mmCIF file of C-alpha atoms (C1' of nucleotides) in Angstrom:
data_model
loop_
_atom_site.group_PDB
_atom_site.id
_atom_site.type_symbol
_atom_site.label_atom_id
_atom_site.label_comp_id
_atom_site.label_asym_id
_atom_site.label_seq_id
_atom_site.Cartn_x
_atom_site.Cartn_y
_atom_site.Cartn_z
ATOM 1 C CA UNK A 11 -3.789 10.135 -20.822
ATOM 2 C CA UNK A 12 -3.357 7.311 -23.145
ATOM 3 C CA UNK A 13 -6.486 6.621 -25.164
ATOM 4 C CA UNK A 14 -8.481 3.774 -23.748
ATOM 5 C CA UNK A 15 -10.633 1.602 -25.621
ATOM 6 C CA UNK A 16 -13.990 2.148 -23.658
ATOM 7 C CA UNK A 17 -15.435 -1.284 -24.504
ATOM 8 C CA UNK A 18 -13.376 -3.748 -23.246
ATOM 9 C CA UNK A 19 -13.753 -5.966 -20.640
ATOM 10 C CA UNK A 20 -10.312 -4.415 -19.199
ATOM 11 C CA UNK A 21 -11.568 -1.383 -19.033
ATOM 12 C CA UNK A 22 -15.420 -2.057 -18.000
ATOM 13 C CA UNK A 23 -13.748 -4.528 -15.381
ATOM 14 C CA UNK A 24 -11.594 -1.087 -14.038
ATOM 15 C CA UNK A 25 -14.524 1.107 -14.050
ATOM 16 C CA UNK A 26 -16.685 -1.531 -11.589
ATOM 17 C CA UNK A 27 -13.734 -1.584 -9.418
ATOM 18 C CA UNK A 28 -13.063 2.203 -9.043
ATOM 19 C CA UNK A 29 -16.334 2.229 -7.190
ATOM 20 C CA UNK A 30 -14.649 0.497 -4.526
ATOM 21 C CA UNK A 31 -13.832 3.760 -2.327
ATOM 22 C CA UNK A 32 -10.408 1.877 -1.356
ATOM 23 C CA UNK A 33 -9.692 0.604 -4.673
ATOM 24 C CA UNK A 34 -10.003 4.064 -5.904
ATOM 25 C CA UNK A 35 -7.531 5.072 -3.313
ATOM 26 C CA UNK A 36 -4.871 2.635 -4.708
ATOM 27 C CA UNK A 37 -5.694 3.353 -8.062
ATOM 28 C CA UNK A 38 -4.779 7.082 -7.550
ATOM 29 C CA UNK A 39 -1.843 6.329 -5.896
ATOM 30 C CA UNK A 40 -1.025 3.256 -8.273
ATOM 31 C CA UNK A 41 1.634 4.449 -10.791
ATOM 32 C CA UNK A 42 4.732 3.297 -10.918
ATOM 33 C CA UNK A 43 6.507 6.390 -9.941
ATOM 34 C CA UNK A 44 3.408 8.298 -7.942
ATOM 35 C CA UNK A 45 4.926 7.624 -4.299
ATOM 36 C CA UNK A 46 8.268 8.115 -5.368
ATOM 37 C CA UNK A 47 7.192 12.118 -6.564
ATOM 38 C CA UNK A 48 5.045 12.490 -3.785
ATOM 39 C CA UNK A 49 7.239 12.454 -1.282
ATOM 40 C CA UNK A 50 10.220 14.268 -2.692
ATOM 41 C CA UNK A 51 7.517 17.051 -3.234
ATOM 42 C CA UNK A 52 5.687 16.395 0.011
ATOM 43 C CA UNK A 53 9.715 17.999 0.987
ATOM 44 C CA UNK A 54 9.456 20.928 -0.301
ATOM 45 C CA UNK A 55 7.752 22.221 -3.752
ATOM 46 C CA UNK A 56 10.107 21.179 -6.566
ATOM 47 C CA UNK A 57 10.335 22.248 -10.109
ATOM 48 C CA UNK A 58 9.660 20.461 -13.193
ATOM 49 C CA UNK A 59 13.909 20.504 -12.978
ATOM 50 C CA UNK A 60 14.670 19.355 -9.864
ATOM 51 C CA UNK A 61 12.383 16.581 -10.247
ATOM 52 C CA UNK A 62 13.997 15.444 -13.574
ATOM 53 C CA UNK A 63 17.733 15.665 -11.840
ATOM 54 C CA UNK A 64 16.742 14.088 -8.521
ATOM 55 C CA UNK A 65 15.234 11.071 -10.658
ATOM 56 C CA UNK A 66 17.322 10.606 -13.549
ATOM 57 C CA UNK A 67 16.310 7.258 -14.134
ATOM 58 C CA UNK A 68 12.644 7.779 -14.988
ATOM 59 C CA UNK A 69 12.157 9.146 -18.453
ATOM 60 C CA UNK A 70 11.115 12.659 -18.919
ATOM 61 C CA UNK A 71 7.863 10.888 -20.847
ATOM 62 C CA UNK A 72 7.091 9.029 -17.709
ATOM 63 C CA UNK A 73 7.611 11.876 -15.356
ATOM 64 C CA UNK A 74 5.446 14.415 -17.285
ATOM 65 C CA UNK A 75 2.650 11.395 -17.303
ATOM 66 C CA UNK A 76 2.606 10.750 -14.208
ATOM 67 C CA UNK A 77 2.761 14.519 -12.759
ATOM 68 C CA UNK A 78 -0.093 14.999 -14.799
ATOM 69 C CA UNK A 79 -1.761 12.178 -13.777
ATOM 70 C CA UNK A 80 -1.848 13.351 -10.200
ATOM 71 C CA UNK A 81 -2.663 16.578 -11.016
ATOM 72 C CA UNK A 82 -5.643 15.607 -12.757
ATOM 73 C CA UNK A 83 -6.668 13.333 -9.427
ATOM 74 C CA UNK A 84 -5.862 16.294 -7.251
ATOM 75 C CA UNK A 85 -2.691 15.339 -5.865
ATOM 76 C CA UNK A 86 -1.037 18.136 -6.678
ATOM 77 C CA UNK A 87 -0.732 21.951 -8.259
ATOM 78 C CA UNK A 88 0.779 22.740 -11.314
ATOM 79 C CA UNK A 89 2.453 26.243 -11.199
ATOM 80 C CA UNK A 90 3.692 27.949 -13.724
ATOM 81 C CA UNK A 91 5.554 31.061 -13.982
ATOM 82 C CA UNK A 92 5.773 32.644 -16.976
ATOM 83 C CA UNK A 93 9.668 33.436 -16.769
ATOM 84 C CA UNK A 94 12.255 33.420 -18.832
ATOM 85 C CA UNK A 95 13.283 30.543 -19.258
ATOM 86 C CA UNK A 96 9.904 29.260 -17.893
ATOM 87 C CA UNK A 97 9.359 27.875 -13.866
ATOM 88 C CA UNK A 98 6.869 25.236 -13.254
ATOM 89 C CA UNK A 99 6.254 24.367 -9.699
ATOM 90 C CA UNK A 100 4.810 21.042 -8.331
ATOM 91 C CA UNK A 101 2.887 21.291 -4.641
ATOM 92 C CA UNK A 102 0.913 18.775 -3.297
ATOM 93 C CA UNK A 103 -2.855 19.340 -2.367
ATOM 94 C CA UNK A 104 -4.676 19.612 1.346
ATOM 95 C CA UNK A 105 -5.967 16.171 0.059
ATOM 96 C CA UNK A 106 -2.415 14.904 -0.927
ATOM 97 C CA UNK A 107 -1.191 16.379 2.796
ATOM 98 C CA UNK A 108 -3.633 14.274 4.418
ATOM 99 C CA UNK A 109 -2.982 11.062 2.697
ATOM 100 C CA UNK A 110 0.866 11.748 3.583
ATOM 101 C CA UNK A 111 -0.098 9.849 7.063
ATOM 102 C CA UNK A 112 -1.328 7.234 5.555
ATOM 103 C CA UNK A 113 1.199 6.795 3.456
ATOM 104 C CA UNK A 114 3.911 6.855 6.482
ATOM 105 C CA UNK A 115 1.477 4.153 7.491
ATOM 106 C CA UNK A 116 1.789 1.931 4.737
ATOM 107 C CA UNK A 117 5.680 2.128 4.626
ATOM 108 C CA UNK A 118 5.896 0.706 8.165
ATOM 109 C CA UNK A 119 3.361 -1.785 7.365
ATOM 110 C CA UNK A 120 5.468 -2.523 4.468
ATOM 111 C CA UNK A 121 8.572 -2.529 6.071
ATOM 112 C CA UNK A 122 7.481 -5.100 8.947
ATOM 113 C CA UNK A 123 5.899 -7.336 6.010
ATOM 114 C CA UNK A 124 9.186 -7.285 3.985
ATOM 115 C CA UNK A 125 11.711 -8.702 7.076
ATOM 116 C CA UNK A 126 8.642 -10.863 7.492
ATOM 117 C CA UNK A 127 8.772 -12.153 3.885
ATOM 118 C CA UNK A 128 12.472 -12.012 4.326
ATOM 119 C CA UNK A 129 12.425 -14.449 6.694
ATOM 120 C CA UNK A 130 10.741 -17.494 5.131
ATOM 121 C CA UNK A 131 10.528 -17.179 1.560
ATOM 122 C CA UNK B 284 3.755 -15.594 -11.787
ATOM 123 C CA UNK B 285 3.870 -14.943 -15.566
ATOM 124 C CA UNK B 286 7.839 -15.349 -16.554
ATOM 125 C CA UNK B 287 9.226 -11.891 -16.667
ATOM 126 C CA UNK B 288 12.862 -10.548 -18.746
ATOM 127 C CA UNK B 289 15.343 -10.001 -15.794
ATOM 128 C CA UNK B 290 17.014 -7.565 -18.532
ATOM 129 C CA UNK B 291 14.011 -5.176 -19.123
ATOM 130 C CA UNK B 292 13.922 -1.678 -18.087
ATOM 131 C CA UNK B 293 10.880 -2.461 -16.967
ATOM 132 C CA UNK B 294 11.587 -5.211 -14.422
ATOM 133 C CA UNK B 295 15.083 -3.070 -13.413
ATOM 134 C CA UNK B 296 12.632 -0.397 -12.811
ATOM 135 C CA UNK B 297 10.762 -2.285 -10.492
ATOM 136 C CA UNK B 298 12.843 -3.619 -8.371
ATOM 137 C CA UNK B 299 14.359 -0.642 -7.728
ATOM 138 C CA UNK B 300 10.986 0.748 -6.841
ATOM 139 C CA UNK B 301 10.292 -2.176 -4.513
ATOM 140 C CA UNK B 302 13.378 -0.726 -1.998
ATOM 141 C CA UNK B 303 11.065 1.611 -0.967
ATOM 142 C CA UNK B 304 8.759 0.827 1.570
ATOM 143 C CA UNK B 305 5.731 2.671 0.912
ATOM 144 C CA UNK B 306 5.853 1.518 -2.759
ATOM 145 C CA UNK B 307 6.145 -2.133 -1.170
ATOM 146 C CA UNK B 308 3.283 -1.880 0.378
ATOM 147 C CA UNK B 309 1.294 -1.077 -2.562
ATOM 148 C CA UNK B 310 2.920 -3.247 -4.984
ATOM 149 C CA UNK B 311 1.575 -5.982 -2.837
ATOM 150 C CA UNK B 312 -2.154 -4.994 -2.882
ATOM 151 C CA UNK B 313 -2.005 -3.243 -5.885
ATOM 152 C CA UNK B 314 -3.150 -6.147 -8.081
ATOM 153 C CA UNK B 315 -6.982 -5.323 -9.677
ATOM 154 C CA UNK B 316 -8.806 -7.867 -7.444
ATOM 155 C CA UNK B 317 -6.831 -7.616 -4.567
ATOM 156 C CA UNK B 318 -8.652 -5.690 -2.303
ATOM 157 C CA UNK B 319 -11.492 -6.815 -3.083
ATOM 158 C CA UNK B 320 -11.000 -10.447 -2.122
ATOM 159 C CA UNK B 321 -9.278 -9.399 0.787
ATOM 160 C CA UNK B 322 -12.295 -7.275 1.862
ATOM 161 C CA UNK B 323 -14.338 -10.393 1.164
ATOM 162 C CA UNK B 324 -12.052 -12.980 3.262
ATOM 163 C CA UNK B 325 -11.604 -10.489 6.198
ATOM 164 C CA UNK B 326 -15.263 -10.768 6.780
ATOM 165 C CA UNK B 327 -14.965 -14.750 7.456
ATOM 166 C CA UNK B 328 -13.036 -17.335 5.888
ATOM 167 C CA UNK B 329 -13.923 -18.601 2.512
ATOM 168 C CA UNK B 330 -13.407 -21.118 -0.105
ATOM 169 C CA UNK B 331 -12.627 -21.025 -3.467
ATOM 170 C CA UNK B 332 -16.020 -21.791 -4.627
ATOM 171 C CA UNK B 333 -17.510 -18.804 -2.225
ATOM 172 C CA UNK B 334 -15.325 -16.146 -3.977
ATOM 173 C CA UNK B 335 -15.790 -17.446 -7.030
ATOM 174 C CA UNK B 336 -19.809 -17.232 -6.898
ATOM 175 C CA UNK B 337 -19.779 -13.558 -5.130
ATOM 176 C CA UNK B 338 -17.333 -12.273 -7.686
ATOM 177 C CA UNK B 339 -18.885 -13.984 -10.961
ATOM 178 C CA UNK B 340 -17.286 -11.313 -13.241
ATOM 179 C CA UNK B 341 -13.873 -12.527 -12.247
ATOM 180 C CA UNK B 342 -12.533 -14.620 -14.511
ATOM 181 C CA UNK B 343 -11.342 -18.231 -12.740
ATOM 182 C CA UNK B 344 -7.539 -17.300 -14.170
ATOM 183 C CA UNK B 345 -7.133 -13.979 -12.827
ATOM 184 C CA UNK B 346 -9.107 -15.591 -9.200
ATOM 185 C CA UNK B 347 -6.487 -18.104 -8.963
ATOM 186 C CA UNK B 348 -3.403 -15.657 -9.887
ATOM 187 C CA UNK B 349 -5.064 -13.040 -7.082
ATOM 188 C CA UNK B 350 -5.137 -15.327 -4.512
ATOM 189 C CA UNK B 351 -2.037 -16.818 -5.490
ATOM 190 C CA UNK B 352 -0.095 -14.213 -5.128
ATOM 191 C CA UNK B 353 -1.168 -12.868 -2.385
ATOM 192 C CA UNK B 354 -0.597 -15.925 -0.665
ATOM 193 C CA UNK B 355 3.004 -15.564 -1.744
ATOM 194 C CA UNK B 356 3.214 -12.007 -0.173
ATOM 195 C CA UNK B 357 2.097 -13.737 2.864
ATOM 196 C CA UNK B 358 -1.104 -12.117 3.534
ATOM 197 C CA UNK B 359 -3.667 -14.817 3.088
ATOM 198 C CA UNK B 360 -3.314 -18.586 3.941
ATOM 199 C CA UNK B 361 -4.718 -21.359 1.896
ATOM 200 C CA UNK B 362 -6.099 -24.489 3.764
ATOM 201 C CA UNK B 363 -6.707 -27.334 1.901
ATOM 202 C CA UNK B 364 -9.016 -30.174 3.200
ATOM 203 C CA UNK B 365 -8.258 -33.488 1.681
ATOM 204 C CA UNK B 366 -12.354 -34.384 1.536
ATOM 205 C CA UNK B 367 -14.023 -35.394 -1.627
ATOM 206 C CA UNK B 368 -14.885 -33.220 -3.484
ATOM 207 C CA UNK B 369 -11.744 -30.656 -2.664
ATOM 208 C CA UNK B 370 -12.054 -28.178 -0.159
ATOM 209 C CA UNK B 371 -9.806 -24.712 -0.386
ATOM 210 C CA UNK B 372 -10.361 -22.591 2.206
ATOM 211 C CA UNK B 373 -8.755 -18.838 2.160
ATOM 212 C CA UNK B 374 -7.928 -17.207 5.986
ATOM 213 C CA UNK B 375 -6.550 -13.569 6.261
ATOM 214 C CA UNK B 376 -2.769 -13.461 7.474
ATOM 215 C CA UNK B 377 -1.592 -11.715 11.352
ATOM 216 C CA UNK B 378 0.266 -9.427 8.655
ATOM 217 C CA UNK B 379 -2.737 -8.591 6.375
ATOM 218 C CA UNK B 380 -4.961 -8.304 9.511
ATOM 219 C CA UNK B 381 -2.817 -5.632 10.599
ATOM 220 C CA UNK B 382 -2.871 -3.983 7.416
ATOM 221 C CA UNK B 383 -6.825 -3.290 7.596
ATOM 222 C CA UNK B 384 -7.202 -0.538 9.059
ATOM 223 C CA UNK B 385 -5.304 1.039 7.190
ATOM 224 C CA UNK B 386 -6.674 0.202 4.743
ATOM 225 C CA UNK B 387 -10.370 1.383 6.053
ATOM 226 C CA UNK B 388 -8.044 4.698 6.452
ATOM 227 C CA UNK B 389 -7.337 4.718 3.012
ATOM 228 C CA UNK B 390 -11.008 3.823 2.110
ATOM 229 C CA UNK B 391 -12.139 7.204 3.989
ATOM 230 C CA UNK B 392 -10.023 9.120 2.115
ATOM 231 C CA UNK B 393 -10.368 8.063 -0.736
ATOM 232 C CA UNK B 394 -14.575 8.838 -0.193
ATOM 233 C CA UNK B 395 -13.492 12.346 0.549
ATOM 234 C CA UNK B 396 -11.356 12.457 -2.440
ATOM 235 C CA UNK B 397 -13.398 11.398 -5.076
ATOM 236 C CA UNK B 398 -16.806 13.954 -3.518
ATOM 237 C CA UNK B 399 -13.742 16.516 -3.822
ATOM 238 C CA UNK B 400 -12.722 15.474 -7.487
ATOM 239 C CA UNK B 401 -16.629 15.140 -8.670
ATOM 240 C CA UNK B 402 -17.122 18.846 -7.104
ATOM 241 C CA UNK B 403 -14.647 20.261 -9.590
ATOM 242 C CA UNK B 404 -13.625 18.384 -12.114
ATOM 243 C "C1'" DT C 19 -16.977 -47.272 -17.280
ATOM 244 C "C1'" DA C 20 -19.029 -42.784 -17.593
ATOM 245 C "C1'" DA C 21 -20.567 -38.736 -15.345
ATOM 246 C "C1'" DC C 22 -19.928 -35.286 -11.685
ATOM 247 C "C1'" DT C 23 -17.779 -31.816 -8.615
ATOM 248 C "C1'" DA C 24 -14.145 -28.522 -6.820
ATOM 249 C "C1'" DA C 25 -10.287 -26.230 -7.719
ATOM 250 C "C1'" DC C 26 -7.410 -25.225 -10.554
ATOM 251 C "C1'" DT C 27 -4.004 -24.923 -15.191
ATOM 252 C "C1'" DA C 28 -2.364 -24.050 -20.014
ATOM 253 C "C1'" DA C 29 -2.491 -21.664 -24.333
ATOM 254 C "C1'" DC C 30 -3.637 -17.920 -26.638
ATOM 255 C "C1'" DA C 31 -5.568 -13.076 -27.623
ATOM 256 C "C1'" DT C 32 -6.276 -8.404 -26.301
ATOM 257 C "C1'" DG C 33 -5.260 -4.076 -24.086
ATOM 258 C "C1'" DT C 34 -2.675 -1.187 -21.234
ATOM 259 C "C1'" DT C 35 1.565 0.603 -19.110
ATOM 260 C "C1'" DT C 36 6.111 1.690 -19.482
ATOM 261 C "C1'" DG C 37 10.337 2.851 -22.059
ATOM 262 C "C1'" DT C 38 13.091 5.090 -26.153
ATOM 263 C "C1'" DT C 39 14.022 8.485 -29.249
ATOM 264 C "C1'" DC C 40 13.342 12.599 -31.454
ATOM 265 C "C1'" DG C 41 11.152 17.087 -31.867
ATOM 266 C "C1'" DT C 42 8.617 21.469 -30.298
ATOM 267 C "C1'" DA C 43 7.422 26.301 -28.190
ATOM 268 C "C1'" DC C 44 8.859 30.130 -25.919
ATOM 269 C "C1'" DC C 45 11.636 34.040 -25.234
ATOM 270 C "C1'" DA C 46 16.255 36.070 -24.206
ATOM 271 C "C1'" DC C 47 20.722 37.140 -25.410
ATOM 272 C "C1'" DA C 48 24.964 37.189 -28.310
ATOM 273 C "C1'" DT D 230 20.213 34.839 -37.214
ATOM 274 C "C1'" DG D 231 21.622 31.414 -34.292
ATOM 275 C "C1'" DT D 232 22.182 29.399 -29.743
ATOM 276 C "C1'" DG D 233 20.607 28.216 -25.127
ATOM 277 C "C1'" DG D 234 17.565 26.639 -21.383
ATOM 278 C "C1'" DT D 235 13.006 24.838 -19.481
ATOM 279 C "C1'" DA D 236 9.264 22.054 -19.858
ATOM 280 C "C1'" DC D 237 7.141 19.519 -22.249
ATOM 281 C "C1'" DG D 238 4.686 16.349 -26.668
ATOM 282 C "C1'" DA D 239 4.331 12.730 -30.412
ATOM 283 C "C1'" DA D 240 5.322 8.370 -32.492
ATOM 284 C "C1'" DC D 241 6.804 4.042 -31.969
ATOM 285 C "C1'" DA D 242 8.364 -0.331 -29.564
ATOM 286 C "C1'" DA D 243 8.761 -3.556 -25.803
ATOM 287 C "C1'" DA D 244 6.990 -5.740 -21.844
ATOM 288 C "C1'" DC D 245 3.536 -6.837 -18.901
ATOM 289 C "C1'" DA D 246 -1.448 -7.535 -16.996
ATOM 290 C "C1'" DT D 247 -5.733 -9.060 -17.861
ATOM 291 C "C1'" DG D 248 -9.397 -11.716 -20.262
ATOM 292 C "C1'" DT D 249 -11.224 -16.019 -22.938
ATOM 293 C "C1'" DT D 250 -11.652 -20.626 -23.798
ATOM 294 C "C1'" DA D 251 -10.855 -25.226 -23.161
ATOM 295 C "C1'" DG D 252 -8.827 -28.867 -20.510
ATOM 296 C "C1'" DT D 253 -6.990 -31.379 -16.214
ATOM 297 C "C1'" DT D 254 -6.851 -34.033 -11.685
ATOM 298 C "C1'" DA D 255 -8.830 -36.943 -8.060
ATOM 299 C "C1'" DG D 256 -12.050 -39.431 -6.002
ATOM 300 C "C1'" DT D 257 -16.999 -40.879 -5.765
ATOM 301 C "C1'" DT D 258 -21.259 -42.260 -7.264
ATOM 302 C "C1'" DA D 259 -24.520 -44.097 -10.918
#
DNA sequence: TAACTAACTAACATGTTTGTTCGTACCACA
DNA sequence: TGTGGTACGAACAAACATGTTAGTTAGTTA
């Protein structure tokens, strides 16, 4: 991923909060265009291809970042076939399957919060 | 919050992001100190001072912007008692009470996840 | 009038994430 | 030999988040 710079208080301050079980659970989840992936492949298992079309608005630099990001977490498999021209598949992971719940949960939460929010700001 | 560029890909990006639900949700606890002063509050009011003595290593700026913020998504309240010296007192909202256990959901998982992720990786 | 406390606030510096543009590897097929 | 498609990767730039330091307000007490 992008190099870090292991002394500073940005990333020391990151570190101590990763310990934090839930933290670490947000953190995973945390970039920009995770949730977005997620649940397009949570759909069905989706190529490299289908990915890029579906979302052409994030930047093929972004998308390969943050596929591999969740890969590396273990949100989901990387398969390639070695075709021609070549066939990468994206699936999400038992783990990722069971945080899909979750996640459902968090979108209603979110959802209530936002007419709330709505409402009186 | 710090001015942002309405014209930036980056804020565009955002917002669009922010339709969904889910990626609400997160957006609105997904701030580095976030959870953590949440957890803190949810176990009994506290003031200002309180926070800021637990979590030393937080720097005032980034307290104040936390809890800010948050109060602005509408899930804590900030009482303020007119005695001498000030008194700020931080209370959990209905909305953010609500969101707890998922939260603890997310916390579980993200236990298993990380014993899963130091197995293999 | 000066010192003290709580709870901020402003200005600036650093570091990280995201976005933009161009280029690469692989093999097939014309 | 050149073109085509898929799935990336590298270098650079812009914007944002976080961290550091010093200062502010209001009232009270010495």
């Amino acid at each position: 991923m992008g190099t870090r710079k292991q002394s500073s208080t940005y990333t020391r301050n990151e570190k101590l909060i990763i310990n934090c079980n839930m933290s670490y659970a947000v953190h995973v989840i945390g970039g920009r265009w995770k949730l977005l992936l997620l649940d397009k492949i949570r759909k069905g298992t989706s190529r490299y291809s289908d990915l890029k079309k579906e979302f052409s608005y994030i930047s093929e630099r972004m998308l390969t970042l943050q596929l591999k990001s969740m890969e590396q977490d273990g949100l989901i498999i990387r398969n390639v076939f070695a075709e021609v021209p070549i066939r990468v598949e994206y699936t999400l992971t038992p783990a990722a399957t069971e945080l899909i719940p979750i996640l459902d949960l968090l979108s209603t939460w979110g959802s209530k919060q936002r007419a709330l929010q709505g409402d009186n700001s």
